[in-house]
mmCIF file of C-alpha atoms and ligand atoms in Angstrom:
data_model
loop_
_atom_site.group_PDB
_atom_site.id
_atom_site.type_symbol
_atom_site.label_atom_id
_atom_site.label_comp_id
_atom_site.label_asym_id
_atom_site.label_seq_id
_atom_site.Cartn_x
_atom_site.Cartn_y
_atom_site.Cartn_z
ATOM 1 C CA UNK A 1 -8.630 -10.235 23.234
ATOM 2 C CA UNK A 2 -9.050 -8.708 20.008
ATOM 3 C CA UNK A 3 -8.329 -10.946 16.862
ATOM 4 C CA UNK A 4 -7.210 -8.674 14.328
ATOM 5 C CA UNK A 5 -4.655 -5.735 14.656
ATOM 6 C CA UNK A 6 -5.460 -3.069 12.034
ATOM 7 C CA UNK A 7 -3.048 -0.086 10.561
ATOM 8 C CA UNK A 8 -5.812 1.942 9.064
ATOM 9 C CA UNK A 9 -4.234 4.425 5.946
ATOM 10 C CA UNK A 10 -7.058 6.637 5.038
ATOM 11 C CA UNK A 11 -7.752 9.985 3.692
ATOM 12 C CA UNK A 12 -10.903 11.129 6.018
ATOM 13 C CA UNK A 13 -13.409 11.557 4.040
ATOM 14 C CA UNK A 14 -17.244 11.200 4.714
ATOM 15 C CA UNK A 15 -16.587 6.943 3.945
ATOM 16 C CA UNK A 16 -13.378 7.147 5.738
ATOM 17 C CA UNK A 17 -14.282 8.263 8.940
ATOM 18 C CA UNK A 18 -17.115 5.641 8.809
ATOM 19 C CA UNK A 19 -14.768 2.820 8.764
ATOM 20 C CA UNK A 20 -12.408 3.961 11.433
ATOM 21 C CA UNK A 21 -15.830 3.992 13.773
ATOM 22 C CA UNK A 22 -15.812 0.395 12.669
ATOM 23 C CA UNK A 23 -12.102 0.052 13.321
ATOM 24 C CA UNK A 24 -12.455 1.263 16.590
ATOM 25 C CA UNK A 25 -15.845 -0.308 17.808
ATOM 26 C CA UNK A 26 -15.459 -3.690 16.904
ATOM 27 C CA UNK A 27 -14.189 -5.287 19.882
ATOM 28 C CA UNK A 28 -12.673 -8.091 17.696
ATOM 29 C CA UNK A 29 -10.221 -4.981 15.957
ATOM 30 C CA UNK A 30 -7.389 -3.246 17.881
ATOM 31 C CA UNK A 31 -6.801 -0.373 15.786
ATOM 32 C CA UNK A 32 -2.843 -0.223 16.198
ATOM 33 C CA UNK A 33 -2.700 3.262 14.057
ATOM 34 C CA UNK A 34 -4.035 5.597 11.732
ATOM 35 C CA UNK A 35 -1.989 7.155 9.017
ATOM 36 C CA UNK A 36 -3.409 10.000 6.816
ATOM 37 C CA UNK A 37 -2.555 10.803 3.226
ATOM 38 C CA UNK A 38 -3.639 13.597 1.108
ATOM 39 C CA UNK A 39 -6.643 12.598 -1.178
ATOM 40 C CA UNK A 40 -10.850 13.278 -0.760
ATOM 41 C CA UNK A 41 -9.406 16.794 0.484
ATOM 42 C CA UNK A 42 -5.530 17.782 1.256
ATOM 43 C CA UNK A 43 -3.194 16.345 3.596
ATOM 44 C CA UNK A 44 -3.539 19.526 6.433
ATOM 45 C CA UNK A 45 -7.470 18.551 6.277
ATOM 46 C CA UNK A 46 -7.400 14.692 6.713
ATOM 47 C CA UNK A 47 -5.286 14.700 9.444
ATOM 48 C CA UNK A 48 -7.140 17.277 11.188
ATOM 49 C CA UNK A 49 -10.284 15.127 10.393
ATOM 50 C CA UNK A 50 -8.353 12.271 11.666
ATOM 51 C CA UNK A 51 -7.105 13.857 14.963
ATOM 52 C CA UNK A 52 -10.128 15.312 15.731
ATOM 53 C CA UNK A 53 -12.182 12.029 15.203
ATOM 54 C CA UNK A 54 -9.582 10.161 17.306
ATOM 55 C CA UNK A 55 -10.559 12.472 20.331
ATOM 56 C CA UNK A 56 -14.327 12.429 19.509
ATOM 57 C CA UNK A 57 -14.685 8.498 19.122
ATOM 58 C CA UNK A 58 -12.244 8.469 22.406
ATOM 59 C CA UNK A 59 -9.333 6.140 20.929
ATOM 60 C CA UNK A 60 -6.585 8.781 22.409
ATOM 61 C CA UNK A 61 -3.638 6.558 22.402
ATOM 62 C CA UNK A 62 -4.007 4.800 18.944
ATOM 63 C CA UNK A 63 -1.371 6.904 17.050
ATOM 64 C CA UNK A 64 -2.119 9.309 14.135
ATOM 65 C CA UNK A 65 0.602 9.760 11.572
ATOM 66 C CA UNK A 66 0.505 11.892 8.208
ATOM 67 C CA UNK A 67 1.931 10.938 5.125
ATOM 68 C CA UNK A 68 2.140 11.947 1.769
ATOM 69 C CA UNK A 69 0.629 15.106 0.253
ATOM 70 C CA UNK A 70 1.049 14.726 -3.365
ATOM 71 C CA UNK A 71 0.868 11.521 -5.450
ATOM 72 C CA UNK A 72 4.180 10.424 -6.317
ATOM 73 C CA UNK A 73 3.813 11.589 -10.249
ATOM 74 C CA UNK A 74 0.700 13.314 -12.071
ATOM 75 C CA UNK A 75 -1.366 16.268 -10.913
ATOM 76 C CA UNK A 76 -3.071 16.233 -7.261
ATOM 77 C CA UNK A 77 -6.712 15.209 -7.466
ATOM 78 C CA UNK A 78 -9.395 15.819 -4.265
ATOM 79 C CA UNK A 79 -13.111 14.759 -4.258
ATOM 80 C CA UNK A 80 -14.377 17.970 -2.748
ATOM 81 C CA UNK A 81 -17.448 17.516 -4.773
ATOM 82 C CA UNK A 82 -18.207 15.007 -2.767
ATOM 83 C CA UNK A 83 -17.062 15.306 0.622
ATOM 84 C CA UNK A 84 -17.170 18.925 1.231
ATOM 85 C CA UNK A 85 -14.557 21.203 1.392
ATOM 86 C CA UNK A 86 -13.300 20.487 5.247
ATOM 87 C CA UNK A 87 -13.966 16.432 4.381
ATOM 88 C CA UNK A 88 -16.759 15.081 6.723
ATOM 89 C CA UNK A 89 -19.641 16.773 4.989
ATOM 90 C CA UNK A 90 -21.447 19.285 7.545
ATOM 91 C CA UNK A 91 -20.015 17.629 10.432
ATOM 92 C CA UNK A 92 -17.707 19.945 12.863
ATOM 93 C CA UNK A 93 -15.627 17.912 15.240
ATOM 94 C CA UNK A 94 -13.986 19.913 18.735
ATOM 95 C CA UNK A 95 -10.805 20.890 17.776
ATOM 96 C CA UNK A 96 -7.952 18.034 18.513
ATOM 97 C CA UNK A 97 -5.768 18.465 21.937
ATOM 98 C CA UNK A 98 -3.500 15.403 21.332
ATOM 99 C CA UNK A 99 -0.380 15.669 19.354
ATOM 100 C CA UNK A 100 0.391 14.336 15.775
ATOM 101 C CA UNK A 101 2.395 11.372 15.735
ATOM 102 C CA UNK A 102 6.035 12.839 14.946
ATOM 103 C CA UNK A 103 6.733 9.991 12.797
ATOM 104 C CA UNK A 104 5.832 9.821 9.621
ATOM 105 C CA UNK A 105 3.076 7.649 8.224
ATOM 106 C CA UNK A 106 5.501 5.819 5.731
ATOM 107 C CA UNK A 107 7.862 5.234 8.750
ATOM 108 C CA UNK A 108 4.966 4.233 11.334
ATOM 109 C CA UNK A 109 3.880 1.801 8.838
ATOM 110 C CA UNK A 110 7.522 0.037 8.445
ATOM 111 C CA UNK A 111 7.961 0.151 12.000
ATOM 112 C CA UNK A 112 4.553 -1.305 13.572
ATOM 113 C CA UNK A 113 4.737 -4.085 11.157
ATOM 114 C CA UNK A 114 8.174 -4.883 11.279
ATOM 115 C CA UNK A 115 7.529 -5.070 14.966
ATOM 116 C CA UNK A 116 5.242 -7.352 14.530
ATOM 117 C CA UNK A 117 5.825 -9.672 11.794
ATOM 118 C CA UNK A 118 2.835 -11.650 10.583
ATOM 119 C CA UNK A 119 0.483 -10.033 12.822
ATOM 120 C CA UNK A 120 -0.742 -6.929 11.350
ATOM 121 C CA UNK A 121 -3.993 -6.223 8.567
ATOM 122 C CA UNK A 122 -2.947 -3.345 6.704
ATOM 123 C CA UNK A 123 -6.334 -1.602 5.447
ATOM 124 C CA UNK A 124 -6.173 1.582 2.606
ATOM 125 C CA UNK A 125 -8.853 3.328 1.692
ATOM 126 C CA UNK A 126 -7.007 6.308 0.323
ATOM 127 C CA UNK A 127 -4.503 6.818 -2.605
ATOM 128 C CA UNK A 128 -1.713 4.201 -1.939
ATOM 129 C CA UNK A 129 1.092 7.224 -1.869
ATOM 130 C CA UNK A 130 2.134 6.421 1.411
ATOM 131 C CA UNK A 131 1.996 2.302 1.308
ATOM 132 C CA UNK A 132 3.951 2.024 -2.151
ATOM 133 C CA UNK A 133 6.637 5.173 -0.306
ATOM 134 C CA UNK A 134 6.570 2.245 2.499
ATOM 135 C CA UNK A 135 7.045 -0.646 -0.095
ATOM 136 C CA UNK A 136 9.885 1.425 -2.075
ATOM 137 C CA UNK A 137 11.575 1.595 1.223
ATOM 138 C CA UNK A 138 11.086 -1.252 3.283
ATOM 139 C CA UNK A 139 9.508 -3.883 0.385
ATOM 140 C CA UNK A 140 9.640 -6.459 3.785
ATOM 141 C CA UNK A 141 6.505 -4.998 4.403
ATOM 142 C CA UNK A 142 4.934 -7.103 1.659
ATOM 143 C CA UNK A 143 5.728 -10.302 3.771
ATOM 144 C CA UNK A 144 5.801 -8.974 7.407
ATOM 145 C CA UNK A 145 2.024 -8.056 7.126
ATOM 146 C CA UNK A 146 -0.467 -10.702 7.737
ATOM 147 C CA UNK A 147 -3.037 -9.130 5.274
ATOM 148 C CA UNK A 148 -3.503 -6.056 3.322
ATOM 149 C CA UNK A 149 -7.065 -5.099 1.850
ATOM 150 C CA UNK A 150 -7.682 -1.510 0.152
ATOM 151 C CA UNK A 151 -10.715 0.011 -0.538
ATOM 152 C CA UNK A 152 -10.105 0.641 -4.673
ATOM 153 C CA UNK A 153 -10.435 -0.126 -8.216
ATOM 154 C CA UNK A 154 -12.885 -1.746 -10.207
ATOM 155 C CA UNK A 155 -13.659 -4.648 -12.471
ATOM 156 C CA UNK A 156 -16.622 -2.795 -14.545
ATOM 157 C CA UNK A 157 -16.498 0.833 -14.349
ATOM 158 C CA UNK A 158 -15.097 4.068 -12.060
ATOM 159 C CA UNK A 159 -16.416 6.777 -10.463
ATOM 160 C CA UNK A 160 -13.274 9.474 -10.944
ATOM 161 C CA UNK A 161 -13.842 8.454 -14.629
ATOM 162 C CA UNK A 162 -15.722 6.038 -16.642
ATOM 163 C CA UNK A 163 -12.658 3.734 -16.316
ATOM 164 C CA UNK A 164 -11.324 4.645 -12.989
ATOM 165 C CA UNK A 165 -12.104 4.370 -9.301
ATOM 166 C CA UNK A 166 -10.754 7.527 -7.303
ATOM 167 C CA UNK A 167 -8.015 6.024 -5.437
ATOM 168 C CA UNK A 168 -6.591 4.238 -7.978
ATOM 169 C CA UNK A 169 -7.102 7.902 -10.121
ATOM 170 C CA UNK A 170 -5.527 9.858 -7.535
ATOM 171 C CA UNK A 171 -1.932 8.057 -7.911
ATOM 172 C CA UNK A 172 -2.148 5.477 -10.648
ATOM 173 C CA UNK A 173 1.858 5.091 -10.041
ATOM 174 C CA UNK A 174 1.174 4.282 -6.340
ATOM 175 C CA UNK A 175 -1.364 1.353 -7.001
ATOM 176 C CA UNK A 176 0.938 -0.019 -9.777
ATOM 177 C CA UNK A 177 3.771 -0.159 -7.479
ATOM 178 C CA UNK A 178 1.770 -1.410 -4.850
ATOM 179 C CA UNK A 179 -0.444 -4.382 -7.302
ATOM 180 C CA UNK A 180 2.895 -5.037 -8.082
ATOM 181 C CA UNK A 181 4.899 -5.900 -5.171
ATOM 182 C CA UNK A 182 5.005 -9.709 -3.199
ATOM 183 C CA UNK A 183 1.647 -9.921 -1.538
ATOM 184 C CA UNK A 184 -1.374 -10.435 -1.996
ATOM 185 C CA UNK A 185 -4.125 -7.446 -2.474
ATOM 186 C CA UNK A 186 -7.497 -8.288 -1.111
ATOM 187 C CA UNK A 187 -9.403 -5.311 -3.642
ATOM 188 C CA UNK A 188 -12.708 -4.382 -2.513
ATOM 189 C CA UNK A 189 -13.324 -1.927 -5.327
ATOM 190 C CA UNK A 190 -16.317 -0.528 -6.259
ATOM 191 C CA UNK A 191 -18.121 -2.953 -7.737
ATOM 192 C CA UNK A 192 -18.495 -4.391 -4.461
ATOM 193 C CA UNK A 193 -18.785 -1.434 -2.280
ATOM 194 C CA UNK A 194 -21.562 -0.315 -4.971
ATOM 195 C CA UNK A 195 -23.615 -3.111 -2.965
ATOM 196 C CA UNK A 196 -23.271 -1.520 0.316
ATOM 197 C CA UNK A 197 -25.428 1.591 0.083
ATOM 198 C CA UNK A 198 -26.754 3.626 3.113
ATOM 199 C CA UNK A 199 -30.185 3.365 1.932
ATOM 200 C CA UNK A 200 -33.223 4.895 3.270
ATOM 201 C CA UNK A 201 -34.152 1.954 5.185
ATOM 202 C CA UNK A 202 -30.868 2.097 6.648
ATOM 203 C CA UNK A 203 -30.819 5.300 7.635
ATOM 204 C CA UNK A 204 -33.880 4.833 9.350
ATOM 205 C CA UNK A 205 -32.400 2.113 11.576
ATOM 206 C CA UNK A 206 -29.085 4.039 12.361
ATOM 207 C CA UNK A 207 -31.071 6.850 13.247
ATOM 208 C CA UNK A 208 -32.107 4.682 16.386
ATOM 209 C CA UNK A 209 -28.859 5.050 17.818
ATOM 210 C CA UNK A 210 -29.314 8.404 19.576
ATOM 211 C CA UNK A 211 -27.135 11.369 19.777
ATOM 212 C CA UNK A 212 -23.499 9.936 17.814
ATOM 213 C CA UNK A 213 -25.908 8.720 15.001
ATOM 214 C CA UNK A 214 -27.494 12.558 14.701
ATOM 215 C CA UNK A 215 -23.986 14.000 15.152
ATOM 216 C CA UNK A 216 -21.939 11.461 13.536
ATOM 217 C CA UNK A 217 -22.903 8.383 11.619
ATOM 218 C CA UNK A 218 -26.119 10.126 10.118
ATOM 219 C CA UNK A 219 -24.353 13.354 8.863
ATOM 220 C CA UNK A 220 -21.332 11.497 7.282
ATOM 221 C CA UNK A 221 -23.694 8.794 5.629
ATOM 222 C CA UNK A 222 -25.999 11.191 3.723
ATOM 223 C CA UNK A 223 -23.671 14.525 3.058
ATOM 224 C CA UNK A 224 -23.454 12.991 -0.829
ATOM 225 C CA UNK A 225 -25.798 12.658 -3.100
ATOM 226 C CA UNK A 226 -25.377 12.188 -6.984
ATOM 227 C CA UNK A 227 -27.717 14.632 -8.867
ATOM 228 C CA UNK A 228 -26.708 12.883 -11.634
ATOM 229 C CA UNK A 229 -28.819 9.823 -10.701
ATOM 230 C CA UNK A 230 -32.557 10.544 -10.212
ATOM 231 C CA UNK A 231 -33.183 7.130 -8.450
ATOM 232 C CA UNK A 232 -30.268 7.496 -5.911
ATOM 233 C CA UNK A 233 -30.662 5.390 -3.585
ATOM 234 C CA UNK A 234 -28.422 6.582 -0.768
ATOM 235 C CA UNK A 235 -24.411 6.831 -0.377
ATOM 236 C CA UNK A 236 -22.265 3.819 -0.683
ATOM 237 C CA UNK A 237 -19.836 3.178 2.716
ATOM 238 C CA UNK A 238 -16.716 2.225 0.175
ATOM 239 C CA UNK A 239 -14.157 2.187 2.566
ATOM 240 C CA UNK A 240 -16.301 0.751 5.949
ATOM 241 C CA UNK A 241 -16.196 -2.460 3.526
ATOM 242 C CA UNK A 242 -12.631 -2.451 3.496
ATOM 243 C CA UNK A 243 -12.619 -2.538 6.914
ATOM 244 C CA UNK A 244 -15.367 -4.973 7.280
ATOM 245 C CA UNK A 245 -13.533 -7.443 5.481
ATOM 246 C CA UNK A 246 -10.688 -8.100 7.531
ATOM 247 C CA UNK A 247 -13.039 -8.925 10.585
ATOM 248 C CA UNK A 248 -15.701 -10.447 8.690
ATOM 249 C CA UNK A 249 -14.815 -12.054 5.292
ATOM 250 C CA UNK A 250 -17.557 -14.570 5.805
ATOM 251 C CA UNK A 251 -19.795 -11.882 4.290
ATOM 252 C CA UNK A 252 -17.551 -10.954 1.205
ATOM 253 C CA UNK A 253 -17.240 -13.727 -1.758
ATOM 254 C CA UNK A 254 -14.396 -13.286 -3.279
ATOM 255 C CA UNK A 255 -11.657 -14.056 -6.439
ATOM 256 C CA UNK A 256 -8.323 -14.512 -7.157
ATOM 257 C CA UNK A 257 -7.090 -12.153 -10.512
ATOM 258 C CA UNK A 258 -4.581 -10.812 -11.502
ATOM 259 C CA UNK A 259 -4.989 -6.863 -11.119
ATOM 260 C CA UNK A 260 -2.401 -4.535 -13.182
ATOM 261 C CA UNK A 261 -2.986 -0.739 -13.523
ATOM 262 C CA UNK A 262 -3.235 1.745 -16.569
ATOM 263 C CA UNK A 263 -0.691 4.507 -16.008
ATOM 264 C CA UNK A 264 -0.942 6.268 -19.469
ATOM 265 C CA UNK A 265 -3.714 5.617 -21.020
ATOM 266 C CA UNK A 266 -5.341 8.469 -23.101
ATOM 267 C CA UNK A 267 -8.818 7.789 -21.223
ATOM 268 C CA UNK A 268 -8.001 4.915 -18.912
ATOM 269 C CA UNK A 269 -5.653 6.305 -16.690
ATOM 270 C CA UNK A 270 -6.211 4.692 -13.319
ATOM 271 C CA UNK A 271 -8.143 2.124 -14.224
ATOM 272 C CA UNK A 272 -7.821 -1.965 -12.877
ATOM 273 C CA UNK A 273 -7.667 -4.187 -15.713
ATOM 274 C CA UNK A 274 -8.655 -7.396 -13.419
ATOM 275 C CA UNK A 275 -8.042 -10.924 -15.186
ATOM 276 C CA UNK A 276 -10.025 -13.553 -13.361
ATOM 277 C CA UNK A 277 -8.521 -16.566 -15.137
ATOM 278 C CA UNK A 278 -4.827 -15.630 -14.982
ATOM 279 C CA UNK A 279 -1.765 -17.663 -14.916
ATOM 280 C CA UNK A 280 -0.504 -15.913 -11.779
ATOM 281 C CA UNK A 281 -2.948 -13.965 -9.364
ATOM 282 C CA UNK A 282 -1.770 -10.939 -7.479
ATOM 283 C CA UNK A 283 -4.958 -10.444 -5.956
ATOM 284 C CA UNK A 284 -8.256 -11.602 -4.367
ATOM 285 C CA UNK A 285 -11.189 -9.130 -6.216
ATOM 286 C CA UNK A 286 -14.516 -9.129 -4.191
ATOM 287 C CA UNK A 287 -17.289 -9.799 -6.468
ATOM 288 C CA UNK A 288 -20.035 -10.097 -3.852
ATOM 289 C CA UNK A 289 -21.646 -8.697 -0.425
ATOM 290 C CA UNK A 290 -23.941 -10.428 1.760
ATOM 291 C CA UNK A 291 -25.488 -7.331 2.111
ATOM 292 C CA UNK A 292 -28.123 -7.434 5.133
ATOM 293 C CA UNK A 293 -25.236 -9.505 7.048
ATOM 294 C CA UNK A 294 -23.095 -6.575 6.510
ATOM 295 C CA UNK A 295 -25.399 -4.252 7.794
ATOM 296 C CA UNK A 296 -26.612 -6.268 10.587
ATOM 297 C CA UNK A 297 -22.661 -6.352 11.449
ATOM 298 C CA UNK A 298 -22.040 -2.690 10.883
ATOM 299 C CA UNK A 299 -24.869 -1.732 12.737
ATOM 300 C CA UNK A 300 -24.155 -3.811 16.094
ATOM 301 C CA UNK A 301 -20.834 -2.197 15.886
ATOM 302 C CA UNK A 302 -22.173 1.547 15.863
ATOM 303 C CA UNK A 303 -24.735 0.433 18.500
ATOM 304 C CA UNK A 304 -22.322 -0.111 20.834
ATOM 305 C CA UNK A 305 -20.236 2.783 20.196
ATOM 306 C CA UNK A 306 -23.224 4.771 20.380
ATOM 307 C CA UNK A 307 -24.128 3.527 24.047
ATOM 308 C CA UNK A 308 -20.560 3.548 24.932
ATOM 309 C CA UNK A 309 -20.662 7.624 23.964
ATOM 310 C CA UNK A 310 -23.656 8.456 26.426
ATOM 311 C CA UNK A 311 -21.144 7.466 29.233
ATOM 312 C CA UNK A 312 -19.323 10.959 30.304
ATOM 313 C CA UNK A 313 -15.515 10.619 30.012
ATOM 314 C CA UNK A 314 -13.307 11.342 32.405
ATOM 315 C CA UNK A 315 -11.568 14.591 31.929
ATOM 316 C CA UNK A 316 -8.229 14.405 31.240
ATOM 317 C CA UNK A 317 -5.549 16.994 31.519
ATOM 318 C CA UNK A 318 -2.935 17.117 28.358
ATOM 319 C CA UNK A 319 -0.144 18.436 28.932
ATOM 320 C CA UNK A 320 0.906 21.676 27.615
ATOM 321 C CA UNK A 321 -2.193 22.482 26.450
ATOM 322 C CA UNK A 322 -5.105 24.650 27.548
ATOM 323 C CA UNK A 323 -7.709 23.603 25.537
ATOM 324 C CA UNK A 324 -10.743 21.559 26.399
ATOM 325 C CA UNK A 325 -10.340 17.922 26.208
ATOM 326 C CA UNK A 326 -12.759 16.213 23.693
ATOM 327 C CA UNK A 327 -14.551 14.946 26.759
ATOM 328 C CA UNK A 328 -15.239 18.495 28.089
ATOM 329 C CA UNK A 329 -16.290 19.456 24.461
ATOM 330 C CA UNK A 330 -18.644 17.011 23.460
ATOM 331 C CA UNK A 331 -20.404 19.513 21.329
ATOM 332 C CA UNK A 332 -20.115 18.263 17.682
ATOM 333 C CA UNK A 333 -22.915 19.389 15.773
ATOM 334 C CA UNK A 334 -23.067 19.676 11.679
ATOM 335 C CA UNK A 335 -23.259 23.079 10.558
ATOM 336 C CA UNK A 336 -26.394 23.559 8.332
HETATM 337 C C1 LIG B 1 -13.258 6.067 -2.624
HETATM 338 O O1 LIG B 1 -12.918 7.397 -3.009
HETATM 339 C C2 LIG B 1 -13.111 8.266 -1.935
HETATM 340 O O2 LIG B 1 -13.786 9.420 -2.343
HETATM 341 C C3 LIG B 1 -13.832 7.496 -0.847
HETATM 342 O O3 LIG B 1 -13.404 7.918 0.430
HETATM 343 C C4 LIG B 1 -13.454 6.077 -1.138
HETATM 344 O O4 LIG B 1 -12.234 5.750 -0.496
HETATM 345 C C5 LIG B 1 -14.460 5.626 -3.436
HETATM 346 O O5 LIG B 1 -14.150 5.658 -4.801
HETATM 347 CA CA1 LIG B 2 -11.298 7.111 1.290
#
């Protein structure tokens, strides 16, 4: 039986879609739900990128539900630039069958973990719209979740800005409400996720894993790369991390702080100001990656979704529908 129950809230997204493969590979995860919130690219596009990967990775009963489109103040940001304009890069999924969840994410997260209490790891590596929406109307949640870890933030520097990490950027309002409320926030920000890079040598070894590594895994984890860095050394899986800590926190090393967030600050809005030797901590900051562990994890993981996606799956009809099933249409391909 699996030992951890994760509610994935994600914005899909090249990193994204990475770390629901992990979600839904790791035998030791049931993935109880996805929800989708507008950020890399809009709303419309990562829950199409969500549906469409639930059919492709073949998870067709874990719900999908979308959330919020818009942060809850400020301007909408994306991260086409870095994602592409669709979200996964080149990669072109079959077109989804199944149905969107007709609850919304804000309400599917209430409900699955007021359901049950104590039992579900609440994972974000989006903007927090919809889980501080959730906290402003249900703030239970903060106590009925057994953990909640985002993928966000930073200690040193940002990526949206010189003082900001994107998800934090794209609703500053969101992660204050959210930093703020009575849990604790396990923040795997970029300072960590800097650590786990999809190197060459990486790439090298995923590229062993046959046809979902040359459609999927391979496409997704070297769409980016910074011109602005002439030794790049390959894309950084931020949000797989996020993921990777709920089932395997043996690899992270990790510290309590207290995190608050700038709202209004001329050139700081977004930004984490972390204090590692508070009086009160709202947060456990990872500092540190045991980072051939976390490949040697993330890579067993995608091995045996990779073998498990040679099998042929059973066609299934959907009712109401007469469009190919994602098992009939196995043809994803990147467009060049
Ligand atoms: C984060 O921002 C997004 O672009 C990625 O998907 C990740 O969640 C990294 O700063
Ligand atoms: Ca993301």
């Amino acid at each position: 039986m699996a030992g951890y129950k994760i509610l994935l809230d994600c914005d899909p997204g090249l990193d994204d879609a990475l770390a629901l493969l992990l979600a839904h590979g790791d035998p030791n995860i049931d993935l109880v739900g996805v929800t989708t919130v507008g950020g890399n690219v809009g709303l419309d596009r990562t829950t199409k990128n969500a549906l469409e990967l639930r059919e492709y990775l073949r998870f067709p009963t874990v719900p999908v539900a979308a959330g919020a489109d818009r942060p809850i103040s400020g301007e909408t940001r994306s991260a086409e630039h870095v994602h592409g304009t669709g979200g996964l890069g080149s990669v072109v999924l079959p077109p989804a069958t199944l149905p969107l969840s007709e609850t919304s994410a804000v309400d599917f997260i209430i409900e699955t973990v007021r359901a049950l209490p104590g039992a579900i790891d609440l994972v974000a590596t989006g903007p927090l719209t919809n889980i501080a929406l959730a906290l402003q109307k249900e703030p239970a949640i903060a106590r009925w979740v057994r953990s909640f870890t985002i993928m966000g933030g930073s200690y040193t520097r940002g990526n949206a800005t010189v003082a900001a990490e994107f998800n934090i950027y794209a609703d500053p309002e969101a992660a204050r409400i959210v930093f703020a409320a009575d849990w604790q926030v396990v923040m795997i920000g970029l300072d960590l996720t800097l650590q786990a890079q999809a190197n060459s040598t990486v790439i090298n070894r995923l590229r062993q894993l046959g046809k979902l590594a040359d459609d999927l895994i391979v496409p997704l984890a070297t769409f980016y790369v910074d011109p602005t860095m002439p030794d790049w050394d390959g894309q950084a899986v931020h949000d797989v991390c996020a993921v990777a800590y709920v089932a395997r926190p043996d690899l992270f090393t990790v510290q309590p702080a207290r995190v608050d967030v700038e709202t209004a600050g001329e050139f700081t809005t977004g930004m984490t100001v972390v204090d590692f030797d508070p009086p009160i901590a709202n947060a456990l900051v990872a500092t540190e990656l045991n980072v051939s562990g976390f490949w040697a994890y993330v890579e067993s993981v995608y091995a045996r979704v990779a073998r498990e996606h040679t099998v042929p799956q059973p066609s299934a009809e959907v009712p109401g529908s007469d469009q190919p099933t994602a098992g009939e249409n196995p043809a994803a391909g990147h467009a060049s």
